[in-house]
Coordinates of C-alpha atoms in Angstrom, one line a residue:
M1 CA 4.9 24.3 -38.6
G2 CA 1.4 25.9 -38.0
R3 CA 1.4 26.9 -41.5
I4 CA 2.1 23.4 -43.0
L5 CA -0.7 22.3 -41.0
D6 CA -3.2 24.9 -42.4
G7 CA -1.9 24.1 -45.9
V8 CA -2.7 20.4 -45.2
R9 CA -6.0 21.0 -43.8
T10 CA -6.9 23.1 -47.0
L11 CA -5.7 20.5 -49.5
A12 CA -6.8 17.6 -47.4
C13 CA -10.6 16.4 -47.9
C14 CA -10.2 13.4 -46.5
A15 CA -7.8 11.3 -44.4
G16 CA -7.1 8.9 -47.5
L17 CA -5.4 11.8 -49.1
V18 CA -3.1 13.4 -46.3
M19 CA -2.1 9.3 -46.1
G20 CA -1.4 9.1 -49.7
L21 CA 0.6 12.5 -49.1
A22 CA 2.7 11.1 -46.4
G23 CA 3.2 8.1 -48.1
A24 CA 4.0 9.3 -51.2
T25 CA 7.2 11.3 -49.9
G26 CA 8.5 8.1 -47.7
A27 CA 10.6 11.2 -45.9
W28 CA 11.9 10.2 -42.8
A29 CA 13.2 13.2 -40.2
E30 CA 15.5 11.4 -37.9
S31 CA 15.6 8.4 -35.5
V32 CA 15.0 9.3 -32.0
T33 CA 15.2 7.2 -28.8
D34 CA 12.2 7.0 -26.6
L35 CA 12.1 6.9 -23.0
A36 CA 11.9 2.9 -23.4
G37 CA 15.5 3.1 -25.0
R38 CA 13.9 2.0 -28.2
Q39 CA 15.3 3.6 -31.5
V40 CA 12.9 4.9 -33.5
D41 CA 12.3 6.7 -37.2
I42 CA 10.1 9.5 -37.3
P43 CA 8.1 11.2 -40.1
D44 CA 9.1 14.1 -41.8
S45 CA 5.7 15.6 -41.2
V46 CA 3.0 14.4 -38.3
Y47 CA -0.4 14.7 -39.4
R48 CA -2.2 11.8 -37.9
I49 CA -1.7 11.3 -34.1
I50 CA -2.8 8.4 -31.8
L51 CA -2.5 8.9 -28.1
G52 CA -2.5 5.9 -25.9
E53 CA -3.5 7.8 -23.0
G54 CA -5.9 10.8 -23.7
R55 CA -4.5 12.7 -20.6
L56 CA -1.6 13.0 -23.0
V57 CA -3.3 16.1 -24.0
Y58 CA -1.8 18.1 -20.6
A59 CA 2.1 17.4 -22.2
L60 CA 0.9 18.1 -25.5
A61 CA -0.9 21.6 -24.7
P62 CA 2.6 23.3 -24.2
L63 CA 3.9 22.1 -27.6
E64 CA 0.4 22.3 -29.8
K65 CA -1.1 25.0 -28.3
Q66 CA -4.0 26.6 -30.6
H67 CA -3.5 23.5 -32.7
L68 CA -3.8 21.1 -30.2
F69 CA -6.5 18.9 -31.4
D70 CA -5.4 19.4 -35.2
R71 CA -3.4 16.2 -35.3
I72 CA -5.3 13.9 -32.7
V73 CA -7.2 11.2 -34.5
G74 CA -7.9 9.0 -31.8
W75 CA -6.9 8.4 -28.1
Q76 CA -8.3 6.5 -24.8
G77 CA -11.2 7.8 -23.2
E78 CA -9.7 7.8 -19.4
F79 CA -9.2 11.8 -19.6
R80 CA -13.2 12.6 -20.0
G81 CA -13.8 10.2 -17.2
A82 CA -10.6 11.1 -14.6
D83 CA -10.3 15.2 -15.3
T84 CA -14.3 15.6 -16.5
Q85 CA -14.1 19.3 -15.7
S86 CA -10.9 19.8 -17.6
Y87 CA -12.1 17.6 -20.7
D88 CA -15.1 20.3 -20.5
Q89 CA -13.0 23.3 -20.7
Y90 CA -11.0 22.3 -23.1
L91 CA -14.2 21.1 -25.1
A92 CA -15.4 24.3 -24.8
T93 CA -12.6 25.9 -26.9
F94 CA -11.4 23.0 -29.1
P95 CA -15.5 21.3 -30.1
Q96 CA -13.3 19.0 -32.2
A97 CA -12.2 17.1 -29.5
A98 CA -15.8 15.8 -29.1
N99 CA -15.1 13.9 -32.5
I100 CA -11.8 12.4 -31.7
A101 CA -12.4 8.6 -32.0
L102 CA -12.0 6.6 -28.8
I103 CA -9.5 3.6 -29.0
G104 CA -10.4 2.7 -25.5
K105 CA -12.1 3.1 -22.2
T106 CA -9.6 3.2 -19.4
T107 CA -7.4 0.3 -19.5
A108 CA -5.0 -1.1 -21.7
D109 CA -7.4 -4.3 -22.2
T110 CA -10.1 -2.0 -23.6
V111 CA -7.5 -0.7 -26.6
S112 CA -8.7 -2.3 -29.6
P113 CA -5.3 -2.4 -31.9
E114 CA -8.2 -3.1 -35.4
R115 CA -9.7 0.3 -34.4
V116 CA -6.2 2.1 -34.0
L117 CA -5.2 0.7 -37.4
D118 CA -8.4 1.9 -39.0
L119 CA -7.6 5.3 -38.3
H120 CA -4.5 5.3 -40.4
P121 CA -2.1 6.8 -37.7
D122 CA 1.1 8.0 -38.8
L123 CA 2.7 8.4 -35.4
A124 CA 1.3 6.7 -31.9
I125 CA 2.4 8.1 -28.6
L126 CA 2.2 5.7 -25.7
T127 CA 3.3 5.8 -22.1
I128 CA 5.9 3.3 -20.1
S129 CA 3.2 3.5 -16.9
G130 CA -0.3 4.4 -16.5
H131 CA -3.8 3.2 -18.2
G132 CA -2.6 2.7 -21.5
P133 CA -0.8 -0.1 -23.8
G134 CA 2.5 -1.0 -22.6
K135 CA 5.8 -1.8 -24.6
S136 CA 4.6 -5.6 -24.3
S137 CA 1.5 -4.9 -25.6
E138 CA -0.5 -6.3 -28.8
L139 CA -1.1 -2.9 -30.6
V140 CA 2.7 -2.0 -30.1
A141 CA 3.4 -5.5 -32.1
Q142 CA 0.6 -4.4 -35.1
L143 CA 1.6 -1.2 -35.6
E144 CA 5.5 -1.8 -35.6
S145 CA 4.5 -4.2 -38.4
A146 CA 2.5 -1.8 -40.2
H147 CA 5.5 0.2 -40.1
I148 CA 3.9 3.3 -37.8
P149 CA 6.4 4.7 -35.4
V150 CA 5.6 3.9 -31.7
I151 CA 6.9 6.8 -29.2
F152 CA 7.0 6.1 -25.3
V153 CA 7.1 8.5 -22.8
D154 CA 6.0 8.9 -19.0
F155 CA 5.0 11.4 -16.4
R156 CA 4.0 8.6 -13.7
A157 CA 6.6 6.5 -12.2
D158 CA 9.5 8.8 -12.1
P159 CA 8.2 12.0 -13.2
L160 CA 10.9 14.4 -11.8
R161 CA 13.4 12.2 -13.6
D162 CA 11.1 11.8 -16.8
T163 CA 9.3 14.9 -17.6
V164 CA 12.1 16.8 -18.9
P165 CA 13.3 14.0 -21.7
S166 CA 9.4 13.1 -22.1
M167 CA 8.9 16.5 -23.3
Q168 CA 12.2 16.8 -25.4
I169 CA 11.4 13.7 -27.3
L170 CA 7.2 15.0 -27.9
G171 CA 9.1 18.2 -29.3
R172 CA 11.1 16.3 -31.7
V173 CA 8.7 14.0 -32.9
L174 CA 5.7 16.7 -33.4
H175 CA 8.4 18.8 -34.8
R176 CA 7.7 21.6 -32.0
E177 CA 11.4 21.7 -30.5
H178 CA 10.9 25.7 -29.9
E179 CA 8.0 24.9 -27.7
A180 CA 9.5 22.1 -25.7
D181 CA 12.8 23.8 -25.2
D182 CA 10.6 26.9 -23.8
Y183 CA 8.8 24.6 -21.4
V184 CA 11.9 22.5 -20.5
A185 CA 13.6 25.6 -19.5
F186 CA 10.8 27.1 -17.6
Y187 CA 10.3 23.8 -15.7
Q188 CA 14.0 23.4 -14.7
S189 CA 14.3 26.9 -13.5
H190 CA 11.4 26.3 -11.0
L191 CA 12.5 22.8 -9.8
R192 CA 16.0 24.2 -9.6
R193 CA 14.8 27.0 -7.3
V194 CA 13.2 24.6 -4.6
T195 CA 15.6 21.5 -5.0
E196 CA 18.9 23.9 -4.4
R197 CA 17.2 25.6 -1.2
V198 CA 16.1 21.9 0.1
A199 CA 19.4 20.3 -0.3
A200 CA 20.8 22.8 2.7
V201 CA 17.8 21.5 5.0
P202 CA 18.9 18.3 7.3
Q203 CA 17.0 15.3 7.5
A204 CA 16.2 16.0 10.9
Q205 CA 14.3 19.4 9.6
R206 CA 12.1 17.7 7.0
P207 CA 8.7 16.8 8.1
K208 CA 7.0 13.5 8.2
V209 CA 4.5 13.5 5.3
F210 CA 1.4 11.4 4.2
I211 CA -0.2 11.6 0.9
E212 CA -3.4 9.6 0.7
M213 CA -4.6 9.6 -3.0
L214 CA -8.0 9.7 -4.2
A215 CA -8.7 10.1 -0.6
A216 CA -12.2 8.3 0.8
M217 CA -13.1 7.0 -2.5
R218 CA -12.0 3.3 -1.6
E219 CA -13.6 1.5 1.3
S220 CA -10.5 1.4 3.2
C221 CA -7.6 3.6 3.9
C222 CA -5.0 4.5 2.3
H223 CA -3.6 4.5 -1.2
T224 CA -0.8 5.9 -1.7
A225 CA 2.8 7.1 -3.3
G226 CA 6.1 5.3 -2.4
R227 CA 9.6 5.9 -4.1
G228 CA 8.6 7.9 -7.1
N229 CA 5.3 9.9 -8.7
M230 CA 3.8 11.6 -5.6
G231 CA 6.5 10.3 -3.2
A232 CA 8.9 12.2 -5.8
F233 CA 7.6 15.8 -5.3
I234 CA 7.6 15.2 -1.6
D235 CA 11.3 14.2 -1.5
A236 CA 12.1 17.3 -3.8
A237 CA 9.8 19.8 -1.7
G238 CA 12.4 18.5 1.6
G239 CA 9.6 16.3 3.0
Q240 CA 9.9 12.8 4.2
N241 CA 7.3 10.5 2.8
I242 CA 6.7 7.8 5.5
A243 CA 5.2 5.3 2.9
A244 CA 8.3 5.2 1.0
P245 CA 10.2 2.3 2.7
L246 CA 6.4 0.7 3.2
L247 CA 5.7 0.1 -0.7
P248 CA 7.6 -1.8 -3.1
G249 CA 6.4 0.0 -5.9
Y250 CA 5.7 3.6 -6.6
I251 CA 2.1 3.4 -6.3
G252 CA 0.3 1.1 -3.8
D253 CA -1.8 0.5 -0.4
I254 CA -0.8 1.1 3.1
D255 CA -2.7 0.1 6.4
L256 CA -4.1 2.8 8.4
E257 CA -2.4 1.5 11.3
K258 CA 0.9 2.2 9.7
V259 CA -0.2 5.5 9.2
I260 CA -1.1 6.4 12.6
S261 CA 1.8 4.5 13.9
A262 CA 4.1 6.9 11.5
D263 CA 2.3 10.1 13.3
P264 CA 3.0 12.3 10.2
D265 CA 3.7 15.9 10.5
I266 CA 1.9 16.5 7.3
Y267 CA -1.2 15.1 5.9
I268 CA -2.3 15.7 2.4
A269 CA -5.1 14.3 0.3
D270 CA -5.8 14.4 -3.2
G271 CA -8.6 13.9 -5.5
T272 CA -10.2 15.1 -8.7
K273 CA -13.9 15.2 -8.3
G274 CA -16.0 18.0 -9.9
P275 CA -18.6 20.1 -8.2
K276 CA -21.2 18.0 -9.8
A277 CA -20.0 14.6 -8.9
S278 CA -21.6 12.2 -6.1
G279 CA -20.0 10.1 -3.6
P280 CA -17.3 10.7 -1.0
G281 CA -13.8 12.4 -2.2
L282 CA -12.0 15.7 -2.5
R283 CA -13.3 18.1 -5.0
M284 CA -10.6 19.8 -6.9
G285 CA -9.2 20.8 -9.9
A286 CA -10.9 22.9 -12.5
E287 CA -14.4 24.5 -11.7
V288 CA -14.2 23.7 -8.1
T289 CA -14.3 26.7 -5.8
P290 CA -12.2 27.3 -2.9
A291 CA -15.0 26.7 -0.3
L292 CA -16.2 23.5 -2.1
A293 CA -12.7 22.3 -1.9
R294 CA -12.0 22.9 1.9
A295 CA -15.6 21.8 2.7
S296 CA -14.7 18.3 0.8
L297 CA -11.6 18.1 2.5
E298 CA -12.6 18.6 5.9
K299 CA -15.3 15.6 5.2
V300 CA -12.1 13.4 4.1
M301 CA -10.4 14.5 7.4
D302 CA -13.5 13.5 9.4
R303 CA -13.1 9.8 9.3
P304 CA -11.9 7.1 11.9
G305 CA -8.0 7.7 12.3
I306 CA -7.2 10.2 9.8
S307 CA -9.3 12.3 12.5
T308 CA -7.0 11.8 15.4
L309 CA -3.5 12.3 13.1
R310 CA -1.7 14.8 14.4
A311 CA -1.2 16.7 11.3
V312 CA -5.0 16.9 11.2
T313 CA -5.8 18.2 14.7
G314 CA -2.5 20.5 14.6
G315 CA -4.0 22.3 11.1
H316 CA -1.3 20.7 9.1
A317 CA -3.8 18.8 6.3
Y318 CA -3.9 19.9 2.8
G319 CA -6.1 19.3 -0.2
L320 CA -4.2 18.8 -4.1
W321 CA -5.5 18.0 -7.4
H322 CA -4.7 14.4 -8.4
S323 CA -3.9 14.4 -11.9
F324 CA -0.5 16.2 -10.8
Y325 CA 0.5 12.6 -10.3
D326 CA 0.5 12.0 -14.3
S327 CA 1.5 15.4 -16.0
P328 CA 4.2 17.9 -16.7
Y329 CA 2.6 20.6 -14.5
N330 CA 3.8 18.6 -11.6
I331 CA 6.0 21.4 -10.7
L332 CA 3.3 23.3 -9.3
A333 CA 3.0 20.3 -7.0
V334 CA 6.5 20.7 -6.1
E335 CA 6.4 24.1 -5.1
V336 CA 2.9 24.4 -3.3
M337 CA 4.5 21.3 -1.1
A338 CA 7.6 23.2 -0.4
K339 CA 5.6 26.2 0.7
W340 CA 3.6 23.7 3.1
F341 CA 6.7 21.9 4.4
H342 CA 9.0 24.7 4.5
P343 CA 6.9 28.0 5.3
T344 CA 9.5 30.5 6.3
L345 CA 12.4 29.0 3.3
F346 CA 9.8 29.5 0.9
A347 CA 8.3 32.6 1.8
D348 CA 9.1 34.1 -1.5
V349 CA 8.0 31.7 -3.9
D350 CA 4.3 32.1 -5.3
P351 CA 2.9 28.8 -6.6
D352 CA -0.5 30.8 -7.9
A353 CA 2.0 33.2 -9.9
T354 CA 3.8 29.8 -11.3
Q355 CA 0.6 28.6 -12.3
R356 CA -0.5 31.8 -14.0
E357 CA 2.7 31.5 -15.7
L358 CA 2.4 28.4 -16.9
Y359 CA -1.2 28.8 -18.3
T360 CA -0.6 32.7 -19.8
R361 CA 2.7 31.3 -21.5
F362 CA 2.2 27.9 -22.6
L363 CA -1.7 26.8 -22.2
P364 CA -4.1 27.3 -25.0
V365 CA -7.2 27.1 -22.0
S366 CA -6.5 29.0 -19.0
Q367 CA -8.4 26.6 -16.4
E368 CA -10.2 28.2 -13.7
G369 CA -10.9 26.1 -10.4
T370 CA -8.8 25.1 -7.4
F371 CA -5.7 22.7 -7.8
W372 CA -4.3 23.2 -4.0
I373 CA -6.1 24.2 -0.6
N374 CA -5.3 24.4 3.0
A375 CA -7.6 22.9 5.6
R376 CA -7.3 25.9 7.3
P377 CA -7.9 29.5 5.5

């Protein structure tokens, strides 16, 4: 596939020529069922891709590797805002990322269908849940009217169910089946190691866990995950998510009083602020040192109500990278939670080694930073 793309770049001096070559063949490789249950015909060759969310780059990276930005012609701008450090690190390796057209800002209502159509895509990749255009959006209707295939994947609502099929779907539509199979095998082997051990842990021995998402960044506590999203990681790692029975959806807000009443055994704060960011919140992710991450976690914990939680006073408080909530790298969050919840059972599991394997085998950029931290060294 890399040779095909290199040939196309050599021949195509402009987007119109690429479109002319694709249109002249009229070739369709196969029909794919996407995560929304839609049957979609995909082109035999894909040259120009639109991403409904910029953070879909997390999913494309293990498939495209050094060709990550060869085919992306438009994306939504939330990646560079929500995960500025990762964007900067990718930009350092792939300067062409700065020239990708923005089709919107950070929400679906800012996406312009006209802008997308002007880019002449031959494939659009959207997510079922999140910040980008959904199944009923005007963008989908206009793309389908223009006979441009639209594929839905998802890593956010029910990530442990949807990550594998989403990566398989992307592998097929991008004609990167081998790369997708490799990543899925890696993912499933690490997840299975955790879930098989957790299955033997009685419910009474599973700690009560509270995760505060984007901790301290809102005026009031507490933004969290219910059944799904980060809550699914807690379940898989052998914890009891105190918010699961309190929320109707997979993400929402609960009162601080309910957190205090539940008296969790473990407190997790998540965030994605970088070292140059201002305002309250957890410093976590690329370019963040362990010292900075821990210092910011201490400030997050030192708030009324949170500071008095038994989990905090007892030394069972942790910090986690927020963007695991919408990424196929979520297996790292599952492993590190399992280690926090059941340190003896998972004494031989090394999430740092798993992260190194992921970066070395699958990603074109090896990110330096801190993606989880203990409040106490």
